[in-house]
Amino acid sequence: MTIVVFSLLKTLPGDPATSLVGERATPETIAKIRNSIGADKSPIEQYWGYLKLLLSGDFGRSYFTNRDVGSDIAAKFPNTIKLAFSAMFIAVPAGLIIGFISARRNSKITSKASDIITLACLSIPVFWSAIIIMLIFSLKLKLLPPSGSGGLSFLILPAFVLSIPASATIARVTKTSVSDILQMPYITTAKAKGLTPYKINTVHIIKNALIPIVTIIGLDFGSYLNGAVVTETIFGWDGIGRFIMEGILKRDYPVIMGCIVVGTAVFMTVNLITDIAYHFLDPRIKLHGKDR
Amino acid sequence: MAKTGKAALFFILTVFLFSVISPVIQHADPYGIDMNSIKQPPSTSHPFGTDTKGRDIFWRVTAGGRLSIGIALTAAFISAAVGFAFGITAGYFGGKVDAALMAFVDFILSFPSLLLAIAISVVMPPGIYNVMIALAAVGWASFARLIRGHVLSVKTMPYIDAAKALGCGNLRILLLHIAPLCIPLSLVMMGIKLGGFILAEATLSFLGLGAQPPTPTWGSMISAHRGYVLTAPWMVLFPGMAITFTAFCFNLAGEALREKFELKDSRL
């Protein structure tokens, strides 16, 4: 993974040394800076050097602030996690409730309406809804602060924006999953046995419908990371999404590399946890099964 | 969903055709700077208002549509083509070839998609081709997966055995006997994915990695006027509505396709 990102960054036409000191710097200055950040060595040497650093747990230093990228990421990452979890905190219950109701209510109109609304939620670009929601709630109504990092009041708007597409995704999967289960013969049996709707809902439907839902919650974690880049930039939330954006604009390679490495690692870990969670939800699924 | 899907398709075609023929019928130049009419709210002469340089937003949105939809279509097409090639090769040859190719596919899919697209876009000088390549580089993997699965079921059919018995070479079987059966599926998949491509294109150009000013794309129009949202909200409102509307129509049409071809997995 690091190879791909690194070789991508190295083929870049822009030169960090030039963007650091400006176009009018003397060739000597540029050469000096290139030497200090190691840009004069061959790409393979550079990559090797970076990998060695990375394996020893060091992400290098930012070309611009000369701060340790690793500790910057460590400082900012909890903010992104906080944002992602707050968004999940809204999206999971909202998605479950919408999906469940639209599947359980035997009405074509409810089902169609929820289909259309969730699709619409998936079609709104996050950066646009972020701007519009910021305009309404913080600039017009002045209810919540427009941007910055801090307490709960700063968290609500970005988390809400992030949760819009996420809850739509969860709602859609819940709906399909629950409607599939409703057609199973054992639901008819449960009804015939005279079980209460509450019992059918909890024991028979929710428990069995959970696997695809958990999968999508886990897999969709990537979309929180993706969305975080945009939402954090707009709301000025001090997480790694904004950090990587700043890095990109300044061609600050250690920052870009560090953020992508960390982001991907987290994403893969979450997927792994999702896979393991299956096992607990449905013991029939083997972790070492052939058919993945 | 079929009826809604058809209606959505009709809307998309109308929007796209309108944006394609707009250079002929437009009565305001989307690039024409007019300092006498800056930041005008929507009116009869400027239905979507004007921006900070006095350019007509309606015609900029249509011109942007041409680019944004065009980029998304091209990127989806490249993804489908690359994914197709990978998918049929992996599925048909199986064994080590399959394992190696699918490992690569899984590797691409293991990245958060936008981060990977950003990493790729950063490499190249910003521009529309850059966005197409970045989107395709991320998008092809899921096509490859789907096509491979399909090939696995196709290649067990008796007529493939018959072709082998007749002495057809691998290439012939692959191109003449298997590929044609996979084309419809990849077209369906392309339809399903187009909404996502529209949004991804908009996001990349919003982040400044796409077409550069003064070329209008919907994403870049929003990022350029983000600061004026309080005083002149129409500058941000209309391009955003254009993105949402187009992505929504594509998603509706995709949903109808998904239902028709019974592709249940919503992750596709």
XYZ file of C-alpha atoms in Angstrom:
560
model
C 0.000 0.000 0.000
C 2.731 2.422 0.914
C 4.485 1.604 -2.372
C 1.478 2.669 -4.434
C 0.927 5.921 -2.629
C 4.586 6.722 -2.493
C 5.293 6.070 -6.154
C 2.214 8.084 -7.018
C 3.433 11.023 -5.007
C 6.931 10.793 -6.418
C 5.843 10.981 -10.028
C 4.232 14.261 -9.170
C 5.246 17.184 -11.355
C 5.166 19.701 -8.517
C 8.311 20.050 -6.465
C 7.846 20.487 -2.724
C 11.083 22.461 -2.455
C 9.829 25.029 -4.973
C 6.436 25.298 -3.352
C 8.140 25.748 0.007
C 10.298 28.743 -0.842
C 8.454 30.152 -3.824
C 9.253 30.431 -7.511
C 11.832 33.165 -7.182
C 14.221 31.401 -4.825
C 17.787 30.924 -6.020
C 18.758 27.474 -7.304
C 21.174 27.154 -4.370
C 18.409 27.612 -1.804
C 16.247 25.069 -3.574
C 19.128 22.608 -3.722
C 19.758 23.111 -0.028
C 16.145 22.434 0.855
C 15.955 19.459 -1.472
C 18.965 18.095 0.339
C 17.463 18.685 3.765
C 14.219 16.867 2.938
C 16.070 14.202 1.002
C 14.473 15.007 -2.350
C 17.827 14.817 -4.140
C 18.210 11.115 -3.503
C 16.883 8.519 -5.926
C 13.202 7.600 -5.509
C 14.060 4.077 -4.412
C 16.404 5.361 -1.709
C 13.701 7.786 -0.627
C 11.070 5.087 -0.447
C 13.354 2.788 1.472
C 14.141 5.564 3.882
C 10.450 6.302 4.374
C 9.565 2.666 4.897
C 12.308 2.264 7.482
C 11.047 5.341 9.271
C 7.451 4.116 9.089
C 8.294 0.696 10.467
C 10.010 2.304 13.409
C 6.753 4.172 14.014
C 7.929 7.504 12.669
C 5.885 9.335 10.040
C 8.557 11.933 9.339
C 8.249 15.683 9.633
C 6.002 18.060 7.747
C 7.923 20.023 5.107
C 6.159 23.205 6.133
C 5.680 23.251 9.854
C 8.567 20.865 10.570
C 6.311 19.249 13.134
C 6.285 15.519 13.674
C 3.529 14.130 11.422
C 2.981 11.123 13.652
C 2.206 13.191 16.714
C 0.061 15.582 14.656
C -1.994 12.669 13.389
C -2.194 11.257 16.899
C -3.514 14.610 18.085
C -6.034 15.025 15.273
C -7.171 11.468 14.815
C -9.313 11.281 17.963
C -11.249 14.253 16.588
C -12.048 12.405 13.383
C -13.031 9.311 15.336
C -15.231 11.458 17.555
C -16.905 12.904 14.472
C -17.342 9.493 12.837
C -18.827 7.959 15.958
C -21.175 10.874 16.513
C -22.347 10.506 12.927
C -22.842 6.781 13.498
C -24.672 7.558 16.690
C -27.234 9.461 14.603
C -27.153 7.270 11.508
C -27.538 3.821 13.027
C -30.764 4.385 14.973
C -32.216 6.630 12.269
C -31.411 4.142 9.524
C -32.670 1.163 11.511
C -35.940 2.831 12.411
C -36.675 4.120 8.911
C -35.721 0.840 7.287
C -37.606 -1.268 9.771
C -40.794 0.724 9.635
C -40.851 0.914 5.859
C -40.405 -2.854 5.596
C -42.780 -3.769 8.390
C -45.647 -1.514 7.409
C -47.532 -3.283 4.724
C -48.123 -0.243 2.618
C -46.869 0.476 -0.833
C -46.815 4.211 -0.258
C -44.596 4.033 2.821
C -42.246 1.695 1.045
C -42.015 3.828 -2.055
C -41.661 7.052 -0.087
C -38.810 5.636 1.953
C -37.119 4.374 -1.226
C -37.280 7.784 -2.807
C -36.254 9.699 0.295
C -33.273 7.469 1.008
C -32.149 7.649 -2.610
C -32.427 11.425 -2.478
C -30.317 11.476 0.689
C -27.693 9.430 -1.127
C -27.731 11.851 -4.047
C -26.987 15.027 -2.123
C -23.272 15.814 -2.234
C -21.923 16.070 1.308
C -20.064 19.315 0.662
C -23.231 20.988 -0.576
C -25.479 19.807 2.244
C -22.731 20.912 4.630
C -22.782 24.432 3.222
C -26.583 24.638 3.130
C -26.993 23.281 6.653
C -24.319 25.651 7.897
C -26.154 28.527 6.190
C -29.492 27.633 7.755
C -28.534 26.617 11.264
C -25.585 28.770 12.078
C -25.687 31.790 9.796
C -29.443 32.417 9.549
C -30.844 30.914 12.741
C -27.594 31.358 14.690
C -28.298 28.225 16.704
C -24.932 26.528 16.449
C -21.399 27.728 15.737
C -20.539 27.545 12.014
C -17.046 26.176 12.326
C -14.233 25.247 14.646
C -13.397 22.466 17.017
C -14.553 22.188 20.552
C -17.460 20.912 22.565
C -20.696 19.283 21.599
C -22.168 22.343 19.920
C -19.374 22.271 17.323
C -19.897 18.588 16.740
C -23.627 18.495 15.999
C -23.688 20.030 12.512
C -20.786 18.100 10.930
C -21.979 14.857 12.511
C -25.477 15.464 11.195
C -24.178 16.184 7.693
C -22.060 13.031 7.721
C -24.971 10.955 8.956
C -27.328 11.857 6.080
C -25.953 9.479 3.437
C -24.923 6.941 6.076
C -28.415 6.635 7.560
C -29.878 6.318 4.069
C -27.531 3.427 3.321
C -28.388 1.701 6.586
C -32.114 2.258 6.036
C -31.965 0.698 2.586
C -30.115 -2.383 3.728
C -32.373 -2.764 6.762
C -35.420 -2.556 4.569
C -34.247 -5.216 2.119
C -33.039 -7.467 4.880
C -36.218 -7.206 6.948
C -38.514 -7.700 3.959
C -36.572 -10.823 2.999
C -37.022 -12.223 6.469
C -40.733 -11.413 6.494
C -41.233 -13.867 3.636
C -39.603 -16.714 5.507
C -41.918 -19.539 6.561
C -40.835 -19.304 10.188
C -42.415 -15.876 10.459
C -45.737 -17.375 9.407
C -45.177 -20.115 11.972
C -44.445 -17.551 14.652
C -47.638 -15.685 13.793
C -49.624 -18.913 13.779
C -48.269 -19.765 17.201
C -49.857 -16.545 18.348
C -46.706 -14.749 19.385
C -47.032 -11.069 20.059
C -45.774 -8.699 17.330
C -43.177 -7.445 19.793
C -41.726 -10.894 20.230
C -41.771 -11.558 16.492
C -40.046 -8.251 15.847
C -37.298 -8.714 18.357
C -36.603 -12.419 18.389
C -37.449 -13.465 14.861
C -36.910 -10.479 12.645
C -34.271 -8.207 14.098
C -31.914 -10.932 15.154
C -31.918 -12.570 11.747
C -31.841 -9.357 9.771
C -28.814 -8.098 11.612
C -25.997 -9.625 9.563
C -26.315 -7.573 6.388
C -26.953 -4.514 8.535
C -23.804 -4.980 10.586
C -21.887 -5.582 7.365
C -23.017 -2.334 5.852
C -22.325 -0.382 9.023
C -18.783 -1.731 8.992
C -18.164 -1.403 5.283
C -19.639 2.049 5.218
C -17.008 3.199 7.657
C -14.948 4.164 4.636
C -17.623 6.650 3.700
C -17.222 8.364 7.062
C -13.519 8.731 6.324
C -14.296 9.968 2.810
C -16.961 12.321 4.081
C -14.683 13.529 6.847
C -12.288 15.047 4.306
C -15.033 17.323 3.011
C -16.993 17.964 6.208
C -13.936 18.697 8.285
C -12.638 21.113 5.673
C -15.932 22.986 5.560
C -16.675 23.013 9.267
C -13.057 23.643 10.243
C -13.071 20.539 12.407
C -9.498 19.785 13.410
C -9.261 16.152 12.298
C -7.182 14.236 9.790
C -9.611 14.967 6.954
C -8.744 18.632 7.115
C -5.107 17.783 7.750
C -4.818 15.791 4.539
C -6.573 18.526 2.557
C -4.082 21.097 3.793
C -1.270 18.695 2.990
C -2.561 18.222 -0.539
C -2.843 21.926 -1.201
C 0.772 22.473 -0.075
C 2.175 19.220 -1.516
C 3.325 18.260 1.947
C 4.141 14.603 1.198
C 4.836 13.307 4.701
C 1.434 14.638 5.768
C -0.431 13.150 2.775
C 1.357 9.827 3.114
C 0.807 9.662 6.859
C -2.914 10.436 6.641
C -3.546 7.931 3.854
C -1.575 5.215 5.625
C -3.446 5.786 8.879
C -6.844 6.163 7.183
C -6.430 2.968 5.199
C -5.146 1.062 8.204
C -8.184 2.110 10.223
C -10.518 1.247 7.375
C -8.995 -2.225 7.053
C -9.159 -2.784 10.799
C -12.836 -1.897 10.863
C -13.502 -4.315 7.999
C -11.663 -7.015 9.881
C -13.703 -6.358 13.008
C -16.858 -6.561 10.895
C -15.777 -9.940 9.594
C -15.153 -11.177 13.108
C -18.466 -9.769 14.304
C -20.269 -12.050 11.827
C -19.013 -15.019 13.654
C -20.715 -13.919 16.815
C -23.959 -12.982 15.101
C -24.176 -16.164 13.121
C -22.069 -19.057 14.355
C -22.754 -20.848 11.068
C -20.280 -18.520 9.369
C -16.793 -19.908 9.763
C -13.881 -17.539 9.987
C -11.700 -19.901 7.983
C -14.377 -20.851 5.504
C -13.502 -21.367 1.882
C -16.373 -19.335 0.530
C -15.773 -15.825 1.614
C -39.674 1.337 -9.768
C -39.675 0.713 -13.523
C -41.886 3.710 -14.282
C -39.926 6.013 -12.013
C -36.740 4.731 -13.587
C -37.971 5.564 -17.062
C -39.061 9.022 -15.968
C -35.656 9.574 -14.371
C -33.904 8.467 -17.531
C -36.019 10.860 -19.532
C -35.020 13.729 -17.211
C -31.342 12.878 -17.469
C -31.476 12.749 -21.237
C -33.266 16.080 -21.337
C -30.738 17.698 -19.024
C -27.790 16.237 -20.876
C -29.101 17.042 -24.345
C -29.922 20.547 -23.225
C -26.423 21.038 -21.881
C -24.935 19.619 -25.069
C -26.864 21.916 -27.396
C -26.632 24.893 -25.036
C -23.638 26.489 -26.835
C -25.933 26.961 -29.836
C -28.948 28.350 -28.033
C -27.439 30.207 -25.120
C -27.909 33.964 -25.047
C -25.298 34.646 -22.368
C -21.697 33.493 -22.551
C -20.852 31.255 -19.543
C -17.336 32.671 -19.616
C -18.327 36.285 -20.362
C -17.333 38.562 -17.499
C -19.721 41.475 -17.001
C -18.747 43.750 -14.159
C -21.994 45.724 -14.470
C -24.115 42.832 -13.359
C -22.233 41.091 -10.562
C -23.996 39.149 -7.807
C -27.494 39.679 -9.182
C -30.236 37.573 -7.638
C -32.288 35.340 -9.933
C -34.404 37.364 -12.373
C -36.039 36.901 -15.762
C -32.870 37.771 -17.662
C -30.686 35.627 -15.373
C -32.910 32.790 -14.111
C -30.258 31.512 -11.667
C -28.702 34.929 -10.991
C -25.121 35.946 -11.703
C -21.856 35.235 -9.911
C -19.089 37.470 -8.567
C -17.805 38.181 -12.060
C -21.235 38.854 -13.501
C -21.379 35.556 -15.367
C -24.807 34.032 -15.864
C -25.151 31.084 -13.494
C -27.843 29.338 -15.516
C -25.590 29.016 -18.526
C -22.615 28.158 -16.368
C -24.630 25.356 -14.783
C -25.578 24.009 -18.207
C -21.989 24.274 -19.429
C -20.873 22.617 -16.194
C -23.397 19.849 -16.738
C -21.847 19.049 -20.076
C -18.488 18.574 -18.370
C -19.641 16.945 -15.156
C -21.943 14.417 -16.821
C -19.397 13.852 -19.586
C -16.591 13.164 -17.103
C -18.752 10.830 -15.039
C -19.879 8.929 -18.154
C -16.328 8.570 -19.470
C -14.979 7.496 -16.082
C -17.766 4.944 -15.691
C -17.075 3.651 -19.180
C -13.333 3.294 -18.565
C -14.024 1.577 -15.226
C -16.415 -0.825 -16.894
C -13.958 -1.606 -19.695
C -10.970 -2.170 -17.395
C -13.029 -4.098 -14.857
C -14.455 -6.172 -17.695
C -11.010 -7.135 -18.981
C -9.790 -8.013 -15.494
C -12.985 -9.842 -14.582
C -13.223 -12.108 -17.607
C -9.517 -12.949 -17.494
C -9.592 -13.799 -13.793
C -12.852 -15.702 -14.014
C -11.966 -17.696 -17.094
C -8.417 -18.746 -16.285
C -9.018 -19.286 -12.586
C -6.243 -20.680 -10.415
C -3.190 -18.540 -9.899
C -4.191 -15.909 -12.446
C -7.489 -15.492 -10.649
C -5.863 -15.370 -7.237
C -3.320 -12.763 -8.339
C -5.800 -10.519 -10.154
C -8.404 -10.711 -7.406
C -5.781 -9.967 -4.773
C -5.080 -6.773 -6.666
C -8.810 -6.008 -6.881
C -9.219 -6.581 -3.147
C -6.219 -4.376 -2.572
C -7.836 -1.497 -4.468
C -11.147 -2.079 -2.708
C -9.431 -1.967 0.659
C -8.734 1.752 0.277
C -11.302 4.295 1.324
C -12.298 5.239 -2.229
C -12.131 9.011 -1.970
C -8.730 8.970 -0.266
C -7.353 6.851 -3.102
C -8.925 9.085 -5.733
C -7.438 12.104 -3.983
C -4.007 10.469 -3.833
C -4.184 9.782 -7.564
C -5.475 13.238 -8.457
C -2.730 14.899 -6.488
C -0.184 13.164 -8.683
C -1.336 14.700 -11.919
C -1.745 18.333 -12.818
C -5.377 19.207 -12.040
C -7.760 18.993 -14.963
C -10.661 17.041 -16.362
C -8.572 14.092 -17.585
C -7.021 13.798 -14.168
C -10.481 13.415 -12.606
C -11.511 10.805 -15.162
C -8.376 8.753 -14.509
C -8.674 9.043 -10.732
C -12.334 7.988 -10.768
C -11.683 5.100 -13.140
C -8.624 3.931 -11.198
C -10.815 3.532 -8.135
C -14.029 2.449 -9.857
C -12.901 -0.482 -12.001
C -12.328 -2.875 -9.104
C -15.967 -3.490 -8.237
C -16.751 -4.102 -11.919
C -13.977 -6.683 -12.058
C -15.456 -8.464 -9.073
C -18.947 -8.660 -10.459
C -17.868 -9.766 -13.936
C -15.583 -12.420 -12.510
C -18.442 -13.885 -10.519
C -20.583 -13.954 -13.625
C -17.872 -15.620 -15.716
C -17.480 -18.313 -13.080
C -21.083 -19.335 -13.629
C -21.004 -18.890 -17.421
C -17.948 -21.035 -17.942
C -19.598 -24.126 -16.494
C -22.267 -24.052 -19.205
C -22.265 -26.955 -21.660
C -21.710 -24.819 -24.729
C -18.306 -23.813 -23.404
C -17.385 -27.481 -23.166
C -18.684 -27.894 -26.689
C -16.501 -25.037 -27.870
C -13.501 -26.589 -26.182
C -14.261 -29.956 -27.735
C -14.395 -28.286 -31.131
C -10.870 -27.109 -30.492
C -11.457 -23.397 -29.892
C -8.517 -21.576 -28.387
C -8.767 -19.783 -25.043
C -8.820 -16.390 -26.675
C -11.627 -17.374 -29.007
C -13.734 -18.801 -26.189
C -13.071 -15.781 -24.043
C -13.908 -13.177 -26.658
C -16.637 -14.881 -28.655
C -18.315 -17.179 -26.185
C -17.953 -15.573 -22.787
C -17.485 -11.838 -23.258
C -20.795 -11.253 -25.091
C -22.689 -12.738 -22.162
C -21.006 -10.382 -19.739
C -21.527 -7.156 -21.645
C -25.169 -6.630 -20.589
C -24.240 -7.129 -16.949
C -21.449 -4.581 -17.077
C -23.758 -2.076 -18.776
C -26.340 -2.581 -16.036
C -23.652 -2.121 -13.432
C -22.508 1.045 -15.172
C -26.041 2.400 -14.970
C -26.212 1.585 -11.268
C -22.901 3.254 -10.562
C -23.335 6.451 -12.562
C -24.942 8.380 -9.716
C -21.928 7.634 -7.571
C -19.578 8.775 -10.326
C -21.463 12.079 -10.608
C -21.043 12.670 -6.861
C -17.397 11.626 -6.825
C -16.608 13.915 -9.746
C -18.340 16.781 -7.985
C -16.398 16.119 -4.786
C -13.021 16.034 -6.516
C -13.698 19.241 -8.382
C -15.045 20.802 -5.202
C -11.703 19.998 -3.585
C -9.961 21.808 -6.453
C -8.512 18.681 -8.017
C -10.617 18.843 -11.166
C -11.159 21.355 -13.937
C -9.563 24.699 -13.191
C -11.224 28.117 -13.387
C -12.724 29.616 -15.449
C -13.965 26.237 -16.740
C -17.233 25.577 -14.932
C -17.986 22.241 -13.298
C -20.684 21.956 -10.662
C -18.288 21.114 -7.861
C -15.857 23.903 -8.615
C -18.678 26.464 -8.940
C -19.731 25.645 -5.386
C -16.248 25.787 -3.933
C -15.503 29.070 -5.711
C -18.545 30.813 -4.203
C -18.672 29.094 -0.852
C -17.729 32.337 0.880
C -20.739 34.215 -0.496
C -23.334 31.790 0.744
C -24.808 34.277 3.216
C -25.072 37.253 0.862
C -25.658 35.480 -2.438
C -26.882 31.960 -1.723
C -28.045 31.355 -5.314
C -24.432 30.998 -6.457
C -24.095 27.868 -4.339
C -27.717 26.737 -4.378
C -28.231 26.117 -8.083
C -25.078 24.154 -8.933
C -25.739 21.995 -5.856
C -29.316 21.412 -6.933
C -28.035 20.429 -10.362
C -25.707 17.822 -8.817
C -28.395 16.475 -6.500
C -31.000 16.321 -9.254
C -28.716 14.567 -11.719
C -27.334 12.111 -9.175
C -30.882 11.453 -7.956
C -32.135 10.702 -11.466
C -29.175 8.428 -12.154
C -29.744 6.661 -8.841
C -33.459 6.201 -9.573
C -32.675 4.763 -12.969
C -29.978 2.582 -11.410
C -32.439 1.377 -8.792
C -34.886 0.388 -11.515
C -32.097 -1.487 -13.284
C -31.075 -3.200 -10.079
C -34.632 -4.332 -9.512
C -35.120 -5.508 -13.074
C -31.940 -7.573 -13.103
C -32.353 -8.653 -9.480
C -28.949 -7.513 -8.294
C -29.811 -7.636 -4.648
C -26.481 -6.734 -3.111
C -26.771 -3.028 -2.429
C -23.016 -2.718 -2.167
C -22.611 -3.227 -5.900
